[in-house]
Amino acid sequence: MEFVWDNDQRTFRRTVRAFLAAHLPKEWETLAHGPATEWQSAFSKRFCAELAAVGLLVPHWPAQWGGRDADAWMAFILAEEMWAAGEPRGGQYMNVNWIGPTIMRFGTPEQQARYIPPMAQGMTLWCQGFSEPESGSDLASLRTRAERDGETYRITGQKIWTSYASEADTCFLLARTSPGRNGISVFLVPMTTPGITVRSIPSLIGEGDIHEVFFDSVEIPSDALLGAEGQAWDIAKTALSLERVGIPRFSFAIRALHRAVKTLQRLQRFGSGAMERAAQARAACEAARFYSYSIVDRRRHGLPIGAEASAARYATVLAERAVSEFVVEFVPEAMSGSDPSLLAHHQRAIVAGIASGAAEIQLNIIASDLLGLPREPR
Ligand SMILES: Cc1cc2nc3c(=O)[nH]c(=O)nc-3n(C[C@H](O)[C@H](O)[C@H](O)COP(=O)(O)OP(=O)(O)OC[C@H]3O[C@@H](n4cnc5c(N)ncnc54)[C@H](O)[C@@H]3O)c2cc1C
């Protein structure tokens, strides 16, 4: 396969880079901005509104919803450039990648009218309420209940590891409406609803990033249900498949690697050992990039995306880890804060193999669905 960017794609990438150069604060690279701090969330609302104003927030959305019907390549170029810059959109990357498109597909006209325009204008933050203390990889076992009572649902239970929850306006929530695997439903829940308590979980990965969210008899109107009762599996599968290919974390890794190598060269510490390891890390990033491109190409041609997305995601996890290990070994001073940008990459790489679904689950999918290996008998 010969891979080249066409003129429109090159021009688009230049436009995005010029926008970033003009709109990120001068000291951006040295700001210790975790992905979900209060500062980052406020900044993302200003930044995304500016992106929206020039048509760069949701170019891949249908024109009807404020987009330009741009194809999957343009969406990916945009995402690559945003991640290379440390993802200044903050949590809003979820809105544009999968929450908006999922509501376009499954929402009622009222839900679409209420939730999609603020996303297209860059004015709103969402969080994803899937994981629970006893239920992460095995989402089918989740226990948060939503009980119907006339025109309302009453929600009781607990979510955990919820990114952005303290700053989010709305939660894309999975809750159980009846027993069994097909008894889970999706609700769009305003985070200001009485009975919701958010507690931040202190962690290595940065201030304000992950939370516990408690639902204590939270009453929401029945029209907060997305799709039909019990349809969560279909909806979540659509959402997760959009997210798995939507995050080009390798571009942040490449940027971090480049920065680390420059530092070593400046300090005259870029010897042959470091050079070999840097080359290996770079090769891992390129592998992740091309796996991801193959998924974008499938999407561009309307082909189904299955286990290939797991391979792309796993390759990206390996790339982030390779860069992170390189930095820890050869530029260890960055870990104590001498370079906030390298530290930020490291913090994200620590959780790369768990945050949007465990890497081992991706390996299971690759083993059974791509390689055709037998499953272990139960
Ligand atoms: C930084 C961060 C941000 C997150 N943000 C969110 C968020 O916004 N919203 C949200 O809902 N969740 C979020 N999560 C949670 C994340 O989706 C879960 O951590 C993940 O799905 C794994 O679930 P778990 O933590 O319960 O681990 P478990 O599922 O209990 O897994 C623990 C270990 O067992 C392994 N394992 C489990 N099952 C299998 C299996 N079948 N085969 C082989 N190995 C297996 C896993 O690979 C893992 O190593 C976040 C997590 C992190 C770390």
Coordinates of N, CA, C and O in Angstrom, one line a residue, residues 172-262:
F172 N -23.2 10.4 31.0 CA -23.7 9.4 30.1 C -23.7 8.1 30.9 O -22.6 7.5 31.1
L173 N -24.8 7.8 31.5 CA -24.8 6.8 32.6 C -25.4 5.4 32.2 O -26.5 5.4 31.5
L174 N -24.7 4.4 32.6 CA -25.3 3.0 32.4 C -25.9 2.6 33.8 O -25.3 2.7 34.8
A175 N -27.2 2.2 33.7 CA -27.9 1.7 34.9 C -28.8 0.5 34.6 O -29.2 0.4 33.4
R176 N -29.0 -0.3 35.6 CA -29.8 -1.5 35.4 C -31.3 -1.2 35.5 O -31.7 -0.7 36.5
T177 N -32.1 -1.6 34.5 CA -33.5 -1.4 34.6 C -34.2 -2.8 34.8 O -35.4 -2.8 35.1
S178 N -33.5 -3.9 34.6 CA -34.1 -5.2 34.9 C -32.9 -6.2 35.0 O -31.8 -5.8 34.6
P179 N -33.1 -7.4 35.5 CA -32.0 -8.3 35.7 C -31.4 -8.8 34.4 O -32.1 -8.7 33.4
G180 N -30.2 -9.3 34.5 CA -29.6 -10.0 33.3 C -28.8 -9.1 32.4 O -28.9 -7.8 32.6
R181 N -28.1 -9.7 31.5 CA -27.2 -9.0 30.6 C -28.0 -7.9 29.7 O -27.5 -6.9 29.4
N182 N -29.2 -8.2 29.4 CA -30.0 -7.3 28.5 C -30.9 -6.3 29.4 O -31.8 -5.7 28.8
G183 N -30.5 -6.2 30.6 CA -31.3 -5.4 31.5 C -30.7 -4.0 31.8 O -31.0 -3.3 32.8
I184 N -29.7 -3.6 31.0 CA -29.0 -2.3 31.2 C -29.4 -1.3 30.2 O -29.6 -1.6 29.0
S185 N -29.6 -0.1 30.8 CA -30.1 1.0 29.9 C -29.2 2.2 30.1 O -28.4 2.3 31.0
V186 N -29.3 3.2 29.1 CA -28.4 4.4 29.1 C -29.3 5.6 29.5 O -30.4 5.7 29.0
F187 N -28.8 6.4 30.4 CA -29.5 7.6 30.8 C -28.6 8.8 30.6 O -27.4 8.7 30.9
L188 N -29.2 9.9 30.2 CA -28.5 11.2 30.1 C -28.9 12.0 31.3 O -30.0 12.5 31.4
V189 N -27.9 12.1 32.3 CA -28.3 12.7 33.6 C -27.6 14.0 33.9 O -26.3 14.0 34.0
P190 N -28.3 15.1 34.1 CA -27.6 16.3 34.5 C -26.9 16.1 35.9 O -27.6 15.6 36.8
M191 N -25.7 16.6 36.0 CA -24.9 16.3 37.2 C -25.4 17.2 38.4 O -25.0 16.9 39.5
T192 N -26.3 18.1 38.1 CA -26.8 19.0 39.2 C -28.0 18.4 39.8 O -28.6 18.9 40.7
T193 N -28.5 17.2 39.3 CA -29.7 16.6 39.8 C -29.5 16.3 41.3 O -28.5 15.7 41.7
P194 N -30.5 16.6 42.2 CA -30.3 16.3 43.6 C -30.1 14.8 43.9 O -30.7 14.0 43.2
G195 N -29.2 14.5 44.8 CA -28.9 13.1 45.2 C -27.6 12.6 44.6 O -27.2 11.5 44.9
I196 N -27.0 13.4 43.7 CA -25.7 13.0 43.1 C -24.6 13.6 43.9 O -24.5 14.8 44.2
T197 N -23.6 12.7 44.4 CA -22.5 13.2 45.1 C -21.2 12.8 44.4 O -21.1 11.6 44.0
V198 N -20.3 13.7 44.2 CA -19.1 13.4 43.5 C -17.9 13.5 44.4 O -17.8 14.6 45.1
R199 N -17.1 12.5 44.5 CA -15.9 12.6 45.4 C -14.6 12.3 44.6 O -14.6 11.3 43.9
S200 N -13.7 13.2 44.7 CA -12.5 13.0 43.9 C -11.6 11.9 44.5 O -11.5 11.8 45.7
I201 N -10.9 11.1 43.6 CA -10.0 10.1 44.1 C -8.6 10.6 43.9 O -8.2 10.8 42.8
P202 N -7.8 10.8 45.0 CA -6.5 11.3 44.8 C -5.7 10.2 44.1 O -5.9 9.0 44.3
S203 N -4.9 10.6 43.1 CA -4.1 9.6 42.4 C -2.9 10.2 41.8 O -2.7 11.4 41.7
L204 N -2.0 9.3 41.3 CA -0.7 9.6 40.7 C -0.9 10.4 39.4 O 0.0 11.1 39.0
I205 N -2.1 10.2 38.8 CA -2.2 10.7 37.4 C -2.6 12.1 37.3 O -2.7 12.7 36.2
G206 N -2.8 12.8 38.4 CA -3.1 14.2 38.4 C -4.3 14.6 39.1 O -5.3 13.8 39.2
E207 N -4.3 15.9 39.4 CA -5.4 16.4 40.3 C -6.8 16.4 39.5 O -6.8 16.7 38.3
G208 N -7.8 15.9 40.2 CA -9.2 16.1 39.6 C -9.5 15.1 38.5 O -10.6 15.3 37.9
D209 N -8.7 14.1 38.3 CA -9.0 13.3 37.1 C -10.0 12.3 37.3 O -10.9 12.0 36.4
I210 N -10.0 11.6 38.4 CA -10.9 10.4 38.6 C -11.7 10.6 39.9 O -11.3 11.2 40.8
H211 N -12.9 10.0 39.8 CA -13.9 10.3 40.9 C -14.7 9.0 41.2 O -14.9 8.2 40.4
E212 N -15.3 9.1 42.4 CA -16.5 8.2 42.7 C -17.7 9.1 42.5 O -17.7 10.3 42.9
V213 N -18.8 8.5 42.0 CA -20.0 9.2 41.9 C -21.1 8.4 42.5 O -21.3 7.2 42.2
F214 N -21.8 9.0 43.5 CA -22.9 8.3 44.2 C -24.2 8.8 43.8 O -24.4 10.0 43.7
F215 N -25.1 7.9 43.6 CA -26.5 8.2 43.2 C -27.4 7.7 44.3 O -27.6 6.5 44.6
D216 N -28.0 8.7 45.0 CA -28.8 8.3 46.2 C -30.3 8.7 45.9 O -30.7 9.8 46.0
S217 N -31.1 7.7 45.4 CA -32.5 7.9 45.0 C -32.6 9.2 44.1 O -33.4 10.1 44.3
V218 N -31.8 9.2 43.1 CA -31.8 10.4 42.1 C -32.9 10.2 41.2 O -33.1 9.3 40.5
E219 N -33.8 11.3 41.2 CA -35.0 11.2 40.4 C -34.8 11.9 39.1 O -34.5 13.1 39.1
I220 N -35.0 11.2 38.0 CA -34.9 11.9 36.7 C -36.1 11.6 35.8 O -36.8 10.5 36.0
P221 N -36.5 12.5 34.9 CA -37.7 12.2 34.1 C -37.4 11.0 33.2 O -36.3 10.8 32.8
S222 N -38.5 10.4 32.8 CA -38.4 9.2 32.0 C -37.8 9.5 30.6 O -37.2 8.6 29.9
D223 N -37.9 10.8 30.2 CA -37.3 11.1 28.9 C -35.8 11.3 28.9 O -35.1 11.6 27.9
A224 N -35.2 11.0 30.1 CA -33.7 10.9 30.2 C -33.1 9.6 29.6 O -31.9 9.5 29.5
L225 N -34.0 8.7 29.4 CA -33.6 7.4 28.8 C -33.1 7.6 27.4 O -33.9 8.2 26.6
L226 N -31.9 7.1 27.0 CA -31.5 7.1 25.7 C -31.8 5.8 25.0 O -31.4 4.7 25.5
G227 N -32.5 5.9 23.8 CA -32.9 4.6 23.2 C -34.0 3.9 24.0 O -34.8 4.6 24.7
A228 N -34.0 2.6 23.9 CA -35.1 1.9 24.6 C -34.5 1.3 25.9 O -33.3 1.2 26.1
E229 N -35.4 0.9 26.8 CA -34.9 0.2 28.0 C -34.2 -1.1 27.5 O -34.6 -1.8 26.6
G230 N -33.0 -1.4 28.2 CA -32.3 -2.6 27.8 C -31.4 -2.5 26.6 O -30.8 -3.5 26.2
Q231 N -31.4 -1.3 26.0 CA -30.6 -1.2 24.8 C -29.1 -0.7 25.0 O -28.4 -0.5 24.0
A232 N -28.7 -0.7 26.3 CA -27.4 -0.2 26.6 C -26.3 -0.9 25.8 O -25.3 -0.3 25.4
W233 N -26.4 -2.2 25.7 CA -25.4 -2.9 25.0 C -25.1 -2.5 23.6 O -23.9 -2.2 23.3
D234 N -26.2 -2.3 22.8 CA -26.0 -1.8 21.5 C -25.4 -0.4 21.5 O -24.5 -0.1 20.7
I235 N -25.9 0.4 22.4 CA -25.5 1.8 22.4 C -24.0 1.9 22.9 O -23.2 2.6 22.2
A236 N -23.7 1.2 23.9 CA -22.3 1.3 24.5 C -21.3 0.7 23.5 O -20.2 1.2 23.3
K237 N -21.8 -0.4 22.7 CA -20.8 -0.9 21.7 C -20.5 0.1 20.6 O -19.4 0.2 20.2
T238 N -21.6 0.8 20.2 CA -21.4 1.8 19.2 C -20.4 2.9 19.8 O -19.4 3.3 19.1
A239 N -20.7 3.3 21.0 CA -19.9 4.4 21.6 C -18.5 3.9 21.8 O -17.5 4.7 21.4
L240 N -18.2 2.7 22.3 CA -16.9 2.3 22.5 C -16.1 2.1 21.2 O -14.9 2.3 21.1
S241 N -16.8 1.6 20.2 CA -16.1 1.4 18.9 C -15.6 2.7 18.3 O -14.6 2.9 17.8
L242 N -16.5 3.8 18.6 CA -16.0 5.1 18.1 C -14.8 5.6 18.9 O -13.9 6.2 18.4
E243 N -14.8 5.3 20.2 CA -13.8 5.8 21.1 C -12.5 5.0 20.8 O -11.4 5.6 20.9
R244 N -12.5 3.7 20.6 CA -11.3 2.9 20.5 C -10.4 3.4 19.4 O -9.2 3.4 19.5
V245 N -11.0 3.9 18.2 CA -10.1 4.4 17.2 C -10.0 5.9 17.3 O -9.1 6.5 16.6
G246 N -10.7 6.5 18.2 CA -10.8 8.0 18.2 C -9.7 8.7 18.9 O -9.6 9.9 18.8
I247 N -8.8 8.0 19.6 CA -7.8 8.6 20.5 C -6.4 8.3 20.0 O -5.9 7.3 20.3
P248 N -5.8 9.2 19.2 CA -4.5 8.9 18.7 C -3.4 9.3 19.7 O -2.6 10.2 19.5
R249 N -3.4 8.6 20.8 CA -2.5 8.9 21.9 C -1.0 8.8 21.4 O -0.1 9.3 22.0
F250 N -0.8 8.0 20.3 CA 0.6 7.8 19.9 C 1.2 9.2 19.5 O 2.4 9.4 19.5
S251 N 0.3 10.2 19.0 CA 0.9 11.4 18.6 C 1.4 12.2 19.8 O 2.4 13.0 19.6
F252 N 0.8 12.1 20.9 CA 1.3 12.7 22.1 C 2.6 12.0 22.5 O 3.6 12.7 22.9
A253 N 2.7 10.7 22.3 CA 3.9 9.9 22.7 C 5.0 10.4 21.7 O 6.2 10.5 22.2
I254 N 4.8 10.5 20.5 CA 5.8 10.9 19.5 C 6.4 12.3 19.9 O 7.6 12.5 20.0
R255 N 5.5 13.2 20.3 CA 5.9 14.5 20.7 C 6.8 14.4 22.0 O 7.8 15.1 22.1
A256 N 6.4 13.6 22.9 CA 7.1 13.4 24.2 C 8.5 12.8 23.9 O 9.5 13.3 24.4
L257 N 8.5 11.9 23.0 CA 9.8 11.2 22.6 C 10.8 12.3 22.0 O 11.9 12.3 22.4
H258 N 10.2 13.0 21.1 CA 11.0 14.1 20.4 C 11.6 15.0 21.5 O 12.8 15.4 21.5
R259 N 10.8 15.4 22.4 CA 11.2 16.4 23.5 C 12.3 15.7 24.3 O 13.3 16.4 24.7
A260 N 12.1 14.4 24.7 CA 13.1 13.8 25.5 C 14.4 13.7 24.8 O 15.5 13.9 25.3
V261 N 14.4 13.3 23.5 CA 15.6 13.2 22.7 C 16.3 14.6 22.6 O 17.5 14.7 22.8
K262 N 15.6 15.6 22.4 CA 16.1 17.0 22.3 C 16.8 17.3 23.6 O 17.9 17.9 23.6

